[in-house]
Short mmCIF file of C-alpha atoms and ligand atoms in Angstrom, two decimals:
data_model
loop_
_atom_site.label_atom_id
_atom_site.label_comp_id
_atom_site.label_asym_id
_atom_site.label_seq_id
_atom_site.Cartn_x
_atom_site.Cartn_y
_atom_site.Cartn_z
CA UNK A 11 93.05 95.33 66.87
CA UNK A 12 92.42 93.56 70.20
CA UNK A 13 94.13 95.25 73.09
CA UNK A 14 96.72 93.00 74.68
CA UNK A 15 97.90 95.45 77.35
CA UNK A 16 95.76 98.20 78.85
CA UNK A 17 97.88 100.87 80.55
CA UNK A 18 95.97 103.09 82.97
CA UNK A 19 97.42 106.60 83.08
CA UNK A 20 99.19 108.98 80.67
CA UNK A 21 101.68 110.60 83.03
CA UNK A 22 105.37 109.84 82.73
CA UNK A 23 104.94 106.34 84.24
CA UNK A 24 102.08 105.32 81.97
CA UNK A 25 103.50 106.75 78.74
CA UNK A 26 107.04 105.41 79.34
CA UNK A 27 105.66 101.97 80.20
CA UNK A 28 103.37 102.02 77.17
CA UNK A 29 106.29 102.99 74.89
CA UNK A 30 108.46 100.15 76.28
CA UNK A 31 105.66 97.62 75.77
CA UNK A 32 104.63 98.86 72.30
CA UNK A 33 108.27 98.87 71.13
CA UNK A 34 108.50 95.26 72.34
CA UNK A 35 105.62 94.43 69.96
CA UNK A 36 102.77 94.33 72.49
CA UNK A 37 99.41 95.73 71.34
CA UNK A 38 99.01 98.60 73.81
CA UNK A 39 96.16 100.98 74.62
CA UNK A 40 96.48 103.75 77.21
CA UNK A 41 93.30 104.83 79.01
CA UNK A 42 93.55 108.02 81.00
CA UNK A 43 91.15 110.43 82.62
CA UNK A 44 93.49 113.38 81.95
CA UNK A 45 95.56 114.35 78.95
CA UNK A 46 99.34 114.17 79.51
CA UNK A 47 99.63 117.97 79.76
CA UNK A 48 97.16 117.97 82.69
CA UNK A 49 98.93 115.33 84.80
CA UNK A 50 101.21 115.75 87.80
CA UNK A 51 104.02 114.68 85.49
CA UNK A 52 103.58 117.84 83.42
CA UNK A 53 104.32 119.95 86.53
CA UNK A 54 107.66 118.30 87.43
CA UNK A 55 110.84 120.43 87.19
CA UNK A 56 112.23 117.96 86.12
CA UNK A 57 115.66 116.87 87.13
CA UNK A 58 117.06 113.36 86.75
CA UNK A 59 119.14 113.30 89.90
CA UNK A 60 117.28 112.63 93.10
CA UNK A 61 117.84 108.91 93.34
CA UNK A 62 117.37 107.17 96.72
CA UNK A 63 120.61 106.63 98.53
CA UNK A 64 121.69 103.19 99.63
CA UNK A 65 118.75 101.21 98.25
CA UNK A 66 119.86 99.23 95.18
CA UNK A 67 116.32 99.08 93.64
CA UNK A 68 115.80 102.83 93.19
CA UNK A 69 119.46 103.35 92.33
CA UNK A 70 119.26 100.83 89.47
CA UNK A 71 115.97 102.34 88.22
CA UNK A 72 117.47 105.82 88.38
CA UNK A 73 120.63 104.70 86.60
CA UNK A 74 118.58 103.12 83.79
CA UNK A 75 116.64 106.38 83.39
CA UNK A 76 119.81 108.47 83.50
CA UNK A 77 121.30 106.42 80.63
CA UNK A 78 118.12 106.68 78.55
CA UNK A 79 117.65 110.42 79.18
CA UNK A 80 121.30 111.09 78.38
CA UNK A 81 120.77 109.39 75.02
CA UNK A 82 117.49 111.30 74.44
CA UNK A 83 119.28 114.60 75.07
CA UNK A 84 121.29 113.89 71.88
CA UNK A 85 118.10 113.85 69.81
CA UNK A 86 116.21 117.00 68.79
CA UNK A 87 112.61 117.42 69.89
CA UNK A 88 112.60 115.30 73.03
CA UNK A 89 112.54 118.10 75.62
CA UNK A 90 115.58 116.61 77.37
CA UNK A 91 118.73 118.67 77.69
CA UNK A 92 122.01 118.02 79.52
CA UNK A 93 122.39 121.02 81.80
CA UNK A 94 125.31 122.04 83.98
CA UNK A 95 124.71 123.52 87.39
CA UNK A 96 125.18 123.43 91.12
CA UNK A 97 123.77 121.56 94.10
CA UNK A 98 124.54 123.65 97.18
CA UNK A 99 123.78 123.49 100.89
CA UNK A 100 123.72 125.98 103.72
CA UNK A 101 125.94 125.56 105.52
CA UNK A 102 127.05 122.09 104.37
CA UNK A 103 125.74 118.79 103.08
CA UNK A 104 125.47 116.21 105.85
CA UNK A 105 126.68 113.75 103.20
CA UNK A 106 127.01 113.64 99.43
CA UNK A 107 124.32 115.57 97.49
CA UNK A 108 121.32 113.55 96.30
CA UNK A 109 122.26 111.37 93.37
CA UNK A 110 125.95 112.29 93.44
CA UNK A 111 126.80 108.61 93.87
CA UNK A 112 125.28 107.74 90.50
CA UNK A 113 125.97 110.96 88.66
CA UNK A 114 129.35 110.89 87.02
CA UNK A 115 131.58 113.91 86.92
CA UNK A 116 130.28 115.95 89.89
CA UNK A 117 133.04 118.04 91.47
CA UNK A 118 133.07 119.90 94.77
CA UNK A 119 132.93 123.69 94.20
CA UNK A 120 135.27 126.29 95.49
CA UNK A 121 133.11 127.97 98.23
CA UNK A 122 133.89 131.33 96.57
CA UNK A 123 131.77 130.22 93.58
CA UNK A 124 128.67 129.73 95.77
CA UNK A 125 125.95 132.29 96.56
CA UNK A 126 126.11 134.03 99.95
CA UNK A 127 125.03 131.82 102.82
CA UNK A 128 125.99 128.53 101.15
CA UNK A 129 128.80 126.48 102.65
CA UNK A 130 129.25 123.58 100.27
CA UNK A 131 128.37 122.76 96.71
CA UNK A 132 128.93 120.36 93.84
CA UNK A 133 128.97 121.20 90.15
CA UNK A 134 128.14 118.86 87.34
CA UNK A 135 125.70 118.08 84.57
CA UNK A 136 122.33 116.29 84.65
CA UNK A 137 119.49 115.77 82.19
CA UNK A 138 116.81 118.43 82.73
CA UNK A 139 113.45 117.58 81.22
CA UNK A 140 110.93 120.10 79.93
CA UNK A 141 107.98 117.91 80.90
CA UNK A 142 105.10 119.14 78.70
CA UNK A 143 107.44 118.88 75.72
CA UNK A 144 108.76 115.45 76.82
CA UNK A 145 105.29 113.99 77.43
CA UNK A 146 104.26 115.08 73.92
CA UNK A 147 107.41 113.38 72.59
CA UNK A 148 106.50 110.14 74.44
CA UNK A 149 102.97 110.31 73.07
CA UNK A 150 104.34 110.61 69.52
CA UNK A 151 106.75 107.74 70.14
CA UNK A 152 103.91 105.57 71.45
CA UNK A 153 101.81 106.23 68.42
CA UNK A 154 104.79 105.54 66.09
CA UNK A 155 105.13 102.14 67.78
CA UNK A 156 101.44 101.38 67.14
CA UNK A 157 100.10 102.19 70.62
CA UNK A 158 96.91 104.18 71.14
CA UNK A 159 95.67 106.61 73.79
CA UNK A 160 92.07 107.34 74.82
CA UNK A 161 90.69 109.80 77.32
CA UNK A 162 88.56 107.33 79.28
CA UNK A 163 88.36 107.07 83.07
CA UNK A 164 88.81 103.54 84.39
CA UNK A 165 86.22 102.88 87.11
CA UNK A 166 87.91 99.84 88.63
CA UNK A 167 90.73 97.39 88.04
CA UNK A 168 88.11 94.66 87.63
CA UNK A 169 86.59 96.62 84.72
CA UNK A 170 90.06 97.13 83.18
CA UNK A 171 90.65 93.38 83.51
CA UNK A 172 87.57 92.77 81.35
CA UNK A 173 89.05 94.91 78.58
CA UNK A 174 92.48 93.26 78.29
CA UNK A 175 94.35 90.21 79.61
CA UNK A 176 97.23 92.41 80.82
CA UNK A 177 96.68 95.64 82.74
CA UNK A 178 99.32 98.07 83.98
CA UNK A 179 98.22 100.44 86.71
CA UNK A 180 100.14 103.72 86.29
CA UNK A 181 97.40 105.87 87.82
CA UNK A 182 99.70 107.91 90.09
CA UNK A 183 97.63 109.31 92.95
CA UNK A 184 94.53 107.82 91.29
CA UNK A 185 95.78 104.42 92.49
CA UNK A 186 94.67 105.37 95.98
CA UNK A 187 91.11 104.73 94.87
CA UNK A 188 91.73 102.31 92.02
CA UNK A 189 93.90 99.92 94.05
CA UNK A 190 92.42 100.85 97.47
CA UNK A 191 95.90 101.92 98.62
CA UNK A 192 95.70 104.12 101.72
CA UNK A 193 99.51 104.17 101.90
CA UNK A 194 99.50 106.62 98.98
CA UNK A 195 99.09 110.36 99.57
CA UNK A 196 99.66 113.60 97.68
CA UNK A 197 102.39 116.01 98.77
CA UNK A 198 101.90 119.48 97.41
CA UNK A 199 104.48 121.27 95.28
CA UNK A 200 104.27 124.71 93.71
CA UNK A 201 106.30 126.28 90.90
CA UNK A 202 106.63 129.77 89.44
CA UNK A 203 107.38 129.98 85.71
CA UNK A 204 109.33 133.00 84.45
CA UNK A 205 110.60 134.09 81.07
CA UNK A 206 114.25 133.08 80.85
CA UNK A 207 116.50 136.13 81.37
CA UNK A 208 119.39 134.20 79.76
CA UNK A 209 120.09 131.43 82.28
CA UNK A 210 121.70 128.24 81.06
CA UNK A 211 122.62 126.64 84.41
CA UNK A 212 120.44 124.96 87.05
CA UNK A 213 120.73 125.61 90.78
CA UNK A 214 119.30 123.33 93.45
CA UNK A 215 119.50 123.84 97.18
CA UNK A 216 120.08 120.56 99.01
CA UNK A 217 119.12 118.63 100.96
CA UNK A 218 115.48 119.14 100.06
CA UNK A 219 113.42 120.11 103.14
CA UNK A 220 109.98 121.74 103.34
CA UNK A 221 111.24 124.60 101.11
CA UNK A 222 114.29 125.16 98.90
CA UNK A 223 115.57 127.25 96.01
CA UNK A 224 115.39 125.37 92.71
CA UNK A 225 116.10 127.01 89.35
CA UNK A 226 115.59 124.90 86.20
CA UNK A 227 116.11 126.68 82.85
CA UNK A 228 114.32 125.22 79.82
CA UNK A 229 115.23 127.44 76.90
CA UNK A 230 112.60 130.19 76.77
CA UNK A 231 111.33 129.73 80.32
CA UNK A 232 112.65 128.86 83.78
CA UNK A 233 110.85 126.69 86.37
CA UNK A 234 111.36 127.95 89.95
CA UNK A 235 110.63 125.97 93.12
CA UNK A 236 110.13 124.56 95.49
CA UNK A 237 108.07 123.29 98.38
CA UNK A 238 107.09 119.91 99.83
CA UNK A 239 103.96 120.24 101.98
CA UNK A 240 101.97 117.12 102.91
CA UNK A 241 99.37 119.11 104.87
CA UNK A 242 98.30 121.56 102.16
CA UNK A 243 95.66 120.21 99.78
CA UNK A 244 94.85 123.40 97.87
CA UNK A 245 94.94 122.97 94.09
CA UNK A 246 95.27 126.72 93.48
CA UNK A 247 98.69 128.44 93.56
CA UNK A 248 99.23 130.45 96.75
CA UNK A 249 100.53 133.98 95.93
CA UNK A 250 102.48 134.19 99.24
CA UNK A 251 104.26 130.91 98.45
CA UNK A 252 104.96 132.13 94.91
CA UNK A 253 106.54 135.33 96.34
CA UNK A 254 108.67 133.28 98.75
CA UNK A 255 109.85 131.04 95.87
CA UNK A 256 110.74 134.08 93.76
CA UNK A 257 112.62 135.67 96.69
CA UNK A 258 114.58 132.50 97.51
CA UNK A 259 115.54 131.92 93.87
CA UNK A 260 116.49 135.54 93.23
CA UNK A 261 118.73 135.45 96.30
CA UNK A 262 120.81 132.68 94.70
CA UNK A 263 120.43 133.76 91.06
CA UNK A 264 120.18 137.59 91.01
CA UNK A 265 119.52 137.64 87.21
CA UNK A 266 115.98 136.51 88.09
CA UNK A 267 115.17 139.84 89.80
CA UNK A 268 113.35 141.36 86.80
CA UNK A 269 112.24 138.17 85.11
CA UNK A 270 108.63 138.30 83.90
CA UNK A 271 106.34 135.83 85.67
CA UNK A 272 104.48 133.83 83.02
CA UNK A 273 102.76 131.15 85.08
CA UNK A 274 102.13 129.27 88.32
CA UNK A 275 101.75 125.54 88.82
CA UNK A 276 100.63 123.24 91.60
CA UNK A 277 101.17 119.48 91.65
CA UNK A 278 100.78 116.64 94.15
CA UNK A 279 103.59 114.11 94.34
CA UNK A 280 102.25 110.53 94.64
CA UNK A 281 104.14 109.63 97.82
CA UNK A 282 104.20 106.09 99.22
CA UNK A 283 106.65 104.35 101.57
CA UNK A 284 108.02 102.52 98.52
CA UNK A 285 107.14 102.47 94.84
CA UNK A 286 104.59 99.73 94.19
CA UNK A 287 105.90 97.66 91.30
CA UNK A 288 104.48 94.16 91.40
CA UNK A 289 102.08 91.84 89.61
CA UNK A 290 98.82 90.40 90.90
CA UNK A 291 96.24 88.12 89.34
CA UNK A 292 92.72 89.50 88.93
CA UNK A 293 90.52 86.71 87.54
CA UNK A 294 92.02 85.75 84.20
CA UNK A 295 93.98 89.03 83.90
CA UNK A 296 97.41 89.95 85.19
CA UNK A 297 97.64 93.43 86.71
CA UNK A 298 101.04 95.04 87.18
CA UNK A 299 101.14 98.05 89.48
CA UNK A 300 103.61 100.84 88.77
CA UNK A 301 102.80 103.83 90.99
CA UNK A 302 103.82 105.71 94.12
CA UNK A 303 107.02 107.34 92.80
CA UNK A 304 106.77 110.41 95.08
CA UNK A 305 109.12 113.19 93.99
CA UNK A 306 111.13 110.88 91.71
CA UNK A 307 108.71 109.66 89.07
CA UNK A 308 110.61 111.09 86.12
CA UNK A 309 113.94 109.90 87.54
CA UNK A 310 112.66 106.34 87.95
CA UNK A 311 110.50 106.19 84.81
CA UNK A 312 112.62 104.14 82.38
CA UNK A 313 113.92 101.74 85.04
CA UNK A 314 110.38 101.04 86.29
CA UNK A 315 108.95 100.72 82.77
CA UNK A 316 111.56 98.09 81.87
CA UNK A 317 110.77 96.17 85.06
CA UNK A 318 107.10 96.12 84.06
CA UNK A 319 108.10 94.74 80.64
CA UNK A 320 110.21 92.04 82.32
CA UNK A 321 107.36 91.13 84.72
CA UNK A 322 104.89 90.78 81.86
CA UNK A 323 107.38 88.74 79.82
CA UNK A 324 107.89 86.48 82.86
C1 FAD B 414 106.28 120.30 91.96
C2 FAD B 414 106.81 118.94 91.56
C3 FAD B 414 108.13 118.83 91.12
C4 FAD B 414 108.64 117.57 90.77
N1 FAD B 414 109.93 117.48 90.33
C5 FAD B 414 110.43 116.28 89.96
C6 FAD B 414 111.76 116.15 89.48
O1 FAD B 414 112.50 117.14 89.36
N2 FAD B 414 112.22 114.92 89.15
C7 FAD B 414 111.43 113.81 89.25
O2 FAD B 414 111.90 112.71 88.94
N3 FAD B 414 110.14 113.90 89.70
C8 FAD B 414 109.64 115.09 90.07
N4 FAD B 414 108.36 115.18 90.55
C9 FAD B 414 107.58 113.94 90.77
C10 FAD B 414 106.90 113.47 89.51
O3 FAD B 414 106.18 114.51 88.93
C11 FAD B 414 105.95 112.30 89.84
O4 FAD B 414 106.60 111.30 90.58
C12 FAD B 414 105.45 111.70 88.53
O5 FAD B 414 104.90 112.70 87.72
C13 FAD B 414 104.44 110.59 88.76
O6 FAD B 414 104.06 110.18 87.48
P1 FAD B 414 102.88 109.18 87.25
O7 FAD B 414 102.79 108.96 85.78
O8 FAD B 414 103.06 107.99 88.12
O9 FAD B 414 101.59 109.95 87.79
P2 FAD B 414 100.74 111.15 87.12
O10 FAD B 414 101.61 112.08 86.36
O11 FAD B 414 99.90 111.70 88.20
O12 FAD B 414 99.83 110.41 86.08
C14 FAD B 414 98.76 109.58 86.53
C15 FAD B 414 97.89 109.28 85.33
O13 FAD B 414 96.87 108.38 85.72
C16 FAD B 414 95.60 108.88 85.27
N5 FAD B 414 94.56 108.32 86.11
C17 FAD B 414 94.46 108.37 87.46
N6 FAD B 414 93.35 107.69 87.86
C18 FAD B 414 92.76 107.21 86.73
C19 FAD B 414 91.60 106.45 86.47
N7 FAD B 414 90.79 106.01 87.43
N8 FAD B 414 91.28 106.17 85.16
C20 FAD B 414 92.06 106.59 84.15
N9 FAD B 414 93.18 107.32 84.35
C21 FAD B 414 93.53 107.61 85.62
C22 FAD B 414 95.76 110.39 85.32
O14 FAD B 414 94.80 111.03 84.52
C23 FAD B 414 97.16 110.51 84.78
O15 FAD B 414 97.13 110.44 83.36
C24 FAD B 414 107.81 116.43 90.87
C25 FAD B 414 106.49 116.56 91.28
C26 FAD B 414 105.98 117.81 91.62
C27 FAD B 414 104.55 117.92 92.05
#
């Protein structure tokens, strides 16, 4: 089978885009230098909620993803689950919580329901995504639609353009080199994974600053965060940061006090001033870029993938 579309990258952007294209009857091959479970995408929390305020592009992409993820939560085996919980601020949100404008059904809490030190909160339900599980689901869906995946680094876009007439660049931070984009940089995040002591609700401190308490239950385990540090480039988890995350999360959810720590994760968000989603011509090939989603790559994934499909159809 000749490849019609070569997708670079097997994170959430690459796999979602590849699924959209393969299900629209394109002959798709994904080339990636890392397996899905080793990507930044596998580290995400991941909540579908943090959609940019005021800008119609990200809001529409987030809304498309919210609708798709809500439907996926109805199906077994996807890793997506509708989860109720609280966004809370100390002492108060300067405005609505992130995503509240597109998330139906969020209600302001009675302050008495909030942990000590928090002045305002909203309760509602969002899709939470267990990312390793979800990426495996996407990989299966891609293969069911006839798409293929190979572990093969792509040295340059020009080389990719020799392999297929249509190329989609979903290389995440790798696009810095691949597309020569110095506007793209990695912002470090760190998570602590604990065995779930019985939590069913999420908690997220807002607005997100350099550090916050984030508690995301995924059945057997809970993902705890978080930090946002553009100046730290260490790939190894920092034990002092892990302790601070555990302390902050236990303060808001005391049931975590004796939870067994089962893992640590570090990931680098591919931050850019705006997501790059556009087509360019490279010789005879068309290259569509889809990268630079920062801390919202899961939230924007279906909306962006459908835009890529529309661009290629156009
Ligand atoms: C701690 C943390 C928490 C987060 N929480 C959330 C959240 O709650 N909600 C949310 O929406 N987002 C969240 N994010 C952000 C989200 O993880 C990213 O925006 C998203 O994963 C980006 O996906 P991607 O597919 O574009 O990139 P990646 O997942 O980095 O995938 C890039 C792919 O490209 C491949 N690649 C790169 N260069 C090459 C090359 N030259 N040749 C071949 N392959 C190449 C890589 O191997 C990889 O497969 C979080 C991120 C972090 C770090």
